[in-house]
PDB file of C-alpha atoms in Angstrom:
ATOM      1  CA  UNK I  28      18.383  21.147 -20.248  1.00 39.00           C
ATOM      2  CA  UNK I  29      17.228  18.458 -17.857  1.00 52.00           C
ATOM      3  CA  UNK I  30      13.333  18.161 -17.714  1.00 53.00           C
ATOM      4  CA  UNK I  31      11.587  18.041 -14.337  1.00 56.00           C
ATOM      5  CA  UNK I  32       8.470  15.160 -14.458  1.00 56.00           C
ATOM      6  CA  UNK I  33       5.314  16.763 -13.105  1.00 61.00           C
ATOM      7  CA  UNK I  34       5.297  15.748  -8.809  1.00 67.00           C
ATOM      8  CA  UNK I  35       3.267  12.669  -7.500  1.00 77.00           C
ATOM      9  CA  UNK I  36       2.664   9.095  -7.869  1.00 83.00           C
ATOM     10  CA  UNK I  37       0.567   7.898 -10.365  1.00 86.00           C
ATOM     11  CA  UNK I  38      -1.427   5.182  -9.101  1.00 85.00           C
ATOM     12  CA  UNK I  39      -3.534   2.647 -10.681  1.00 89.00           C
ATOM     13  CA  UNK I  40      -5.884   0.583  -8.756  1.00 86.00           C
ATOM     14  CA  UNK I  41      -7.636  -2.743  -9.997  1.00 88.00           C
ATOM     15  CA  UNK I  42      -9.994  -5.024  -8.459  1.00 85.00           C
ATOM     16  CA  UNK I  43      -9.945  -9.150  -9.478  1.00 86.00           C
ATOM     17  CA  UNK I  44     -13.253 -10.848  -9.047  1.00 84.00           C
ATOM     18  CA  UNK I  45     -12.599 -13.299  -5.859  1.00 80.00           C
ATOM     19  CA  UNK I  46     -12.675 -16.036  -7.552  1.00 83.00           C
ATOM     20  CA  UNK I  47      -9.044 -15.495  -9.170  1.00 83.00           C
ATOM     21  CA  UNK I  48      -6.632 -17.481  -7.243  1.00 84.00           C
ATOM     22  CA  UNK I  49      -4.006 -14.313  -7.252  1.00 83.00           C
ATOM     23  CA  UNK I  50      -1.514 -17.114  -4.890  1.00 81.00           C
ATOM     24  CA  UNK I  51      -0.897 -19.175  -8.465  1.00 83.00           C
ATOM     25  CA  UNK I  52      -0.836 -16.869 -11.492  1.00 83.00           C
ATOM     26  CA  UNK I  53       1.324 -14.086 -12.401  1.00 83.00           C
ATOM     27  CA  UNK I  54       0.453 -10.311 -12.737  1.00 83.00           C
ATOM     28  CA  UNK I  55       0.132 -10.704 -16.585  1.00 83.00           C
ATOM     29  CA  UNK I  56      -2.361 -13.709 -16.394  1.00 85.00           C
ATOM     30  CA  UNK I  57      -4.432 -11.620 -14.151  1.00 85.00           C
ATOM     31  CA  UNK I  58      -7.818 -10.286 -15.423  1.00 86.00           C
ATOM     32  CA  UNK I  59      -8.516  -7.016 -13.436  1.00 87.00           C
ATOM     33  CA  UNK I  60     -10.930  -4.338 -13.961  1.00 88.00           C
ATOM     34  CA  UNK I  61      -9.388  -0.666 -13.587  1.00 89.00           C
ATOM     35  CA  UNK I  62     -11.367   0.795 -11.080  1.00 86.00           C
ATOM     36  CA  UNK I  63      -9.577   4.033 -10.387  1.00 83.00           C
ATOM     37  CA  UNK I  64      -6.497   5.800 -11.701  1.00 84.00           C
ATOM     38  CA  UNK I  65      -5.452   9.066  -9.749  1.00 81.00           C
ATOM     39  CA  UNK I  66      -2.223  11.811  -8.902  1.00 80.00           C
ATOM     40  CA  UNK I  67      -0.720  11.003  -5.562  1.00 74.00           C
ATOM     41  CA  UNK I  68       1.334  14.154  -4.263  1.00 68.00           C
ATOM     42  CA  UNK I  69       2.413  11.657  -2.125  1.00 56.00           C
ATOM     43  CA  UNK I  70       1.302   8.326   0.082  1.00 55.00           C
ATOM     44  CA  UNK I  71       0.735   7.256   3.842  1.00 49.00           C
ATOM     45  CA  UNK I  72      -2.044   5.235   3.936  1.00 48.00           C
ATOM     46  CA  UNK I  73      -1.367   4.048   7.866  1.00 47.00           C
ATOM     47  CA  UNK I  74      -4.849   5.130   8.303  1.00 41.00           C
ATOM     48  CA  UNK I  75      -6.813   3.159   5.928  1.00 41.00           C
ATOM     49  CA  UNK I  76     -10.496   1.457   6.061  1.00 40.00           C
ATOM     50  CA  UNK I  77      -9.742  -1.633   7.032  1.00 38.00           C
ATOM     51  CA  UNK I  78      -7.050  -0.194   9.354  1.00 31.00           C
ATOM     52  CA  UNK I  79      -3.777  -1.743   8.008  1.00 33.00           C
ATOM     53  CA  UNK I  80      -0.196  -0.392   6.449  1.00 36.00           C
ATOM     54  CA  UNK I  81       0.047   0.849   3.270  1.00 38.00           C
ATOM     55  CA  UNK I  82       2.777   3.124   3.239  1.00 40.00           C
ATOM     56  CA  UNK I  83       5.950   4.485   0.916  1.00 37.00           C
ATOM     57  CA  UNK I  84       7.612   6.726   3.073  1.00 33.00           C
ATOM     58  CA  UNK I  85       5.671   9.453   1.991  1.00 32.00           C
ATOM     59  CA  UNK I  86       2.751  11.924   3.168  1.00 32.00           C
ATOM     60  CA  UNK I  87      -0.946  12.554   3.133  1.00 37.00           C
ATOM     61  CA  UNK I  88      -3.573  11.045   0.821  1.00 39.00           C
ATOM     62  CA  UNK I  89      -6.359  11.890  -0.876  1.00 44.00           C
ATOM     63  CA  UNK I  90      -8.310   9.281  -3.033  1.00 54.00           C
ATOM     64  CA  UNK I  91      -7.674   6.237  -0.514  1.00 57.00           C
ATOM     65  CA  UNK I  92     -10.706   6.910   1.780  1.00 60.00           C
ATOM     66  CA  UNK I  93     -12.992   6.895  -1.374  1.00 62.00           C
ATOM     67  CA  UNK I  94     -12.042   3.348  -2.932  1.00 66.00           C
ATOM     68  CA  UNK I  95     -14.909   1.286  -2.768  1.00 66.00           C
ATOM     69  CA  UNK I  96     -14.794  -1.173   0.309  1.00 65.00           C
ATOM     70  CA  UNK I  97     -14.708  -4.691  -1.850  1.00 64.00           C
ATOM     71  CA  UNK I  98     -11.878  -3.389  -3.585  1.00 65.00           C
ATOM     72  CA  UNK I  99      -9.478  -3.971  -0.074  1.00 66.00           C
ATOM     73  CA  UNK I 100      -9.683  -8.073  -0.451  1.00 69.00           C
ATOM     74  CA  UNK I 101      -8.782  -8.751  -3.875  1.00 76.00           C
ATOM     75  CA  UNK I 102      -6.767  -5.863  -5.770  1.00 83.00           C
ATOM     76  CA  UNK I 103      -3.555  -5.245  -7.437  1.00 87.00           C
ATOM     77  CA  UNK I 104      -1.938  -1.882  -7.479  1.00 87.00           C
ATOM     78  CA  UNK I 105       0.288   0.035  -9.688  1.00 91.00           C
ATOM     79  CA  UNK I 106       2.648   2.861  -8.541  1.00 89.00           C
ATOM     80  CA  UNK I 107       4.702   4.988 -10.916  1.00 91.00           C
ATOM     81  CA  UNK I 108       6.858   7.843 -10.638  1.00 89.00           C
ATOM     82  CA  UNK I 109      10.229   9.255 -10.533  1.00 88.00           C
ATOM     83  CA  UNK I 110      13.106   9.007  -7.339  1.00 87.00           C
ATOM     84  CA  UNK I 111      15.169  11.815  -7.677  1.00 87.00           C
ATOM     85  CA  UNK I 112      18.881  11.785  -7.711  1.00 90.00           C
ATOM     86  CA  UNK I 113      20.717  14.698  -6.315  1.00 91.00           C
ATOM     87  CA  UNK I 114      23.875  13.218  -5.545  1.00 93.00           C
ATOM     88  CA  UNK I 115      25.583  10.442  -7.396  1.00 94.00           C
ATOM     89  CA  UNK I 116      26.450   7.517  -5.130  1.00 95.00           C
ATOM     90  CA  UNK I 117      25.300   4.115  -3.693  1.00 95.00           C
ATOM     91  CA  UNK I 118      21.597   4.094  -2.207  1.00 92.00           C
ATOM     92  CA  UNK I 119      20.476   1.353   0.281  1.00 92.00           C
ATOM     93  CA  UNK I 120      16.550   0.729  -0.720  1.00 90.00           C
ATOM     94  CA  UNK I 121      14.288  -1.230   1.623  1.00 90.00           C
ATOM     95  CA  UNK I 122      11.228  -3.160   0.199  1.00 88.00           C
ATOM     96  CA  UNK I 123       8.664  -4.887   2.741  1.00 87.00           C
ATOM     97  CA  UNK I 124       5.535  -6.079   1.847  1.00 84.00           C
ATOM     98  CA  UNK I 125       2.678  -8.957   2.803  1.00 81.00           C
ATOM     99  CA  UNK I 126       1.522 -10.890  -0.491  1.00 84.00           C
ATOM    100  CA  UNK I 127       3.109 -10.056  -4.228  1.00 86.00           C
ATOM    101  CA  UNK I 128       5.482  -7.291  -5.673  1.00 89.00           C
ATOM    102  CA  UNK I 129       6.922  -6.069  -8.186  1.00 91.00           C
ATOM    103  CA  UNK I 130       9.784  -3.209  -8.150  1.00 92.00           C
ATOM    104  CA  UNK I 131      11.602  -1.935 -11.417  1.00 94.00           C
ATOM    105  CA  UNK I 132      13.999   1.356 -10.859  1.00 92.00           C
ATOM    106  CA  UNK I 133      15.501   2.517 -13.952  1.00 92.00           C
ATOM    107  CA  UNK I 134      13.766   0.075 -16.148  1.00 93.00           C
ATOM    108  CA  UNK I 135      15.261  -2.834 -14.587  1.00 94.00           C
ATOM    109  CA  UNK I 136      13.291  -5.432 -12.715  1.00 94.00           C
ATOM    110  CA  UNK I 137      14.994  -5.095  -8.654  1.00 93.00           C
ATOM    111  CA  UNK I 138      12.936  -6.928  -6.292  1.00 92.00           C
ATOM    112  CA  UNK I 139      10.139  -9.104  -7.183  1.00 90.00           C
ATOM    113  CA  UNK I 140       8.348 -11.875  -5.599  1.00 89.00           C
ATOM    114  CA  UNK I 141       4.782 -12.335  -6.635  1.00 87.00           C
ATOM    115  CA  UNK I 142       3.200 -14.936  -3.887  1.00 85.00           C
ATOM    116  CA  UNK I 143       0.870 -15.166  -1.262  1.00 81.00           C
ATOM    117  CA  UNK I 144       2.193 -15.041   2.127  1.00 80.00           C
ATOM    118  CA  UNK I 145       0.964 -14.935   5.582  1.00 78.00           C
ATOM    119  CA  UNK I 146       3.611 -12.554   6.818  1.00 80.00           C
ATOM    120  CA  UNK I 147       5.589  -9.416   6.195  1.00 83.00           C
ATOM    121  CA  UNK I 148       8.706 -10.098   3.921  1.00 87.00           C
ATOM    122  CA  UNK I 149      11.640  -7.433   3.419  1.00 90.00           C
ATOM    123  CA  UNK I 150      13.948  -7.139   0.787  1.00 91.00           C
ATOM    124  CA  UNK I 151      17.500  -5.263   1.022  1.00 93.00           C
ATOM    125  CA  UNK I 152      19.589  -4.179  -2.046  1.00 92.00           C
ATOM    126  CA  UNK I 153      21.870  -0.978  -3.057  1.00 93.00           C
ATOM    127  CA  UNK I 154      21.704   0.486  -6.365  1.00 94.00           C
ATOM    128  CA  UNK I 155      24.793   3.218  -7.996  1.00 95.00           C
ATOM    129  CA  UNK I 156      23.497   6.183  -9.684  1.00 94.00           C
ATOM    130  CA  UNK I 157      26.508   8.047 -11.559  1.00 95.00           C
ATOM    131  CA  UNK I 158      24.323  10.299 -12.531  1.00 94.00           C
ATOM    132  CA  UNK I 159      22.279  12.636 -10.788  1.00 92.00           C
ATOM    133  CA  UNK I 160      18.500  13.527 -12.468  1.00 90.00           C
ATOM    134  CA  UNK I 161      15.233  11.451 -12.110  1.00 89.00           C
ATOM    135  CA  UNK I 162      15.165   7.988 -11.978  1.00 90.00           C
ATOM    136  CA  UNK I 163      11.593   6.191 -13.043  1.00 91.00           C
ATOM    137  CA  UNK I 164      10.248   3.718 -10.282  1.00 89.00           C
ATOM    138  CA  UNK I 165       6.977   0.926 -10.936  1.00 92.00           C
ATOM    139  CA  UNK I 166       5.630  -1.232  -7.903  1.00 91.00           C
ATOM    140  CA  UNK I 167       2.918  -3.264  -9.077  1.00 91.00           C
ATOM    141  CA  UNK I 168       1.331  -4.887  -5.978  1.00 87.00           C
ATOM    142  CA  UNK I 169      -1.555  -7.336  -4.989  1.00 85.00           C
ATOM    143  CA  UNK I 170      -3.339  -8.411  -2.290  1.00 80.00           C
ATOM    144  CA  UNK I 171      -4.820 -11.855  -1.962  1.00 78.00           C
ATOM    145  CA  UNK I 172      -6.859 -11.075   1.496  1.00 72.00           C
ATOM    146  CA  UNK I 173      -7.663  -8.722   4.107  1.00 63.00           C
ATOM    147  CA  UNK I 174      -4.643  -8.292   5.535  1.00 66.00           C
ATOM    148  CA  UNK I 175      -2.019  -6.148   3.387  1.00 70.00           C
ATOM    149  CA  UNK I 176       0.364  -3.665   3.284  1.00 73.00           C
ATOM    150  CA  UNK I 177       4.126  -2.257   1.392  1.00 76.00           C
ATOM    151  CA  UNK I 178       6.421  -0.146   2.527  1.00 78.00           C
ATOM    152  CA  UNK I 179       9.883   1.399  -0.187  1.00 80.00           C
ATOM    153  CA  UNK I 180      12.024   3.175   1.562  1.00 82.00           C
ATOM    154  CA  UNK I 181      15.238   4.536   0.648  1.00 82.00           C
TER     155      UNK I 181
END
């Protein structure tokens, strides 16, 4: 009997007090306060308060418009669900982002650069299911500035 995870995206959101050089440490030496955690059915935040991408290929929103406005300059995010494999085979994935990630499928660690940078950066790779079923995904992103934005696609 294969067991079906409840639908969304669990996301976490955390702000880091401005003074935290997020450019020089990594995610673990961070100190963040949790602000909100919340049940995506999905994500497209293209139409955001400060009016840049956040996106995963997905849909709708609901809790993005109520974050609190400081939160947008300094914050690291944490996305975590499930992909869902209906056919066994080789999947082309897509990762581009502006400032740090990190991307584990399957429990294994497949894209990850944790930085400040002053553009958008994409990273390409395939991954085999031989199975089909669900698949757990994490992104753990941050933001060093006012300018930000991810996009998975697959």
């Amino acid at each position: 009997i294969e067991v079906q995870p409840l639908p969304g995206v669990i996301v976490d959101y955390f702000a880091v007090r401005p003074e935290v050089d997020l450019c020089r440490v990594e995610e673990e030496e961070i100190e963040k306060t949790h602000v909100v955690s919340t049940v995506e059915n999905d994500i497209n935040h293209s139409s955001n308060p400060r009016s840049v991408f956040l996106a995963f290929s997905l849909h709708r929103y609901s809790v993005w418009g109520s974050l609190p406005f400081f939160l947008f300059s300094h914050f690291v995010v944490h996305y975590t669900s499930f992909i869902h494999i209906t056919t066994p085979g080789r999947y082309n994935f897509v990762v581009s982002y502006r400032d740090g990630i990190t991307l584990s499928i399957n429990n294994t660690v497949v894209a990850q650069d944790w930085r400040c940078q002053d553009h958008f950066n994409s990273q390409y790779f395939f991954l085999t299911f031989n199975d089909t079923g669900f698949v757990p995904f994490v992104f753990h992103y941050f933001s060093s500035g006012d300018a930000f934005g991810i996009q998975l696609s697959m």
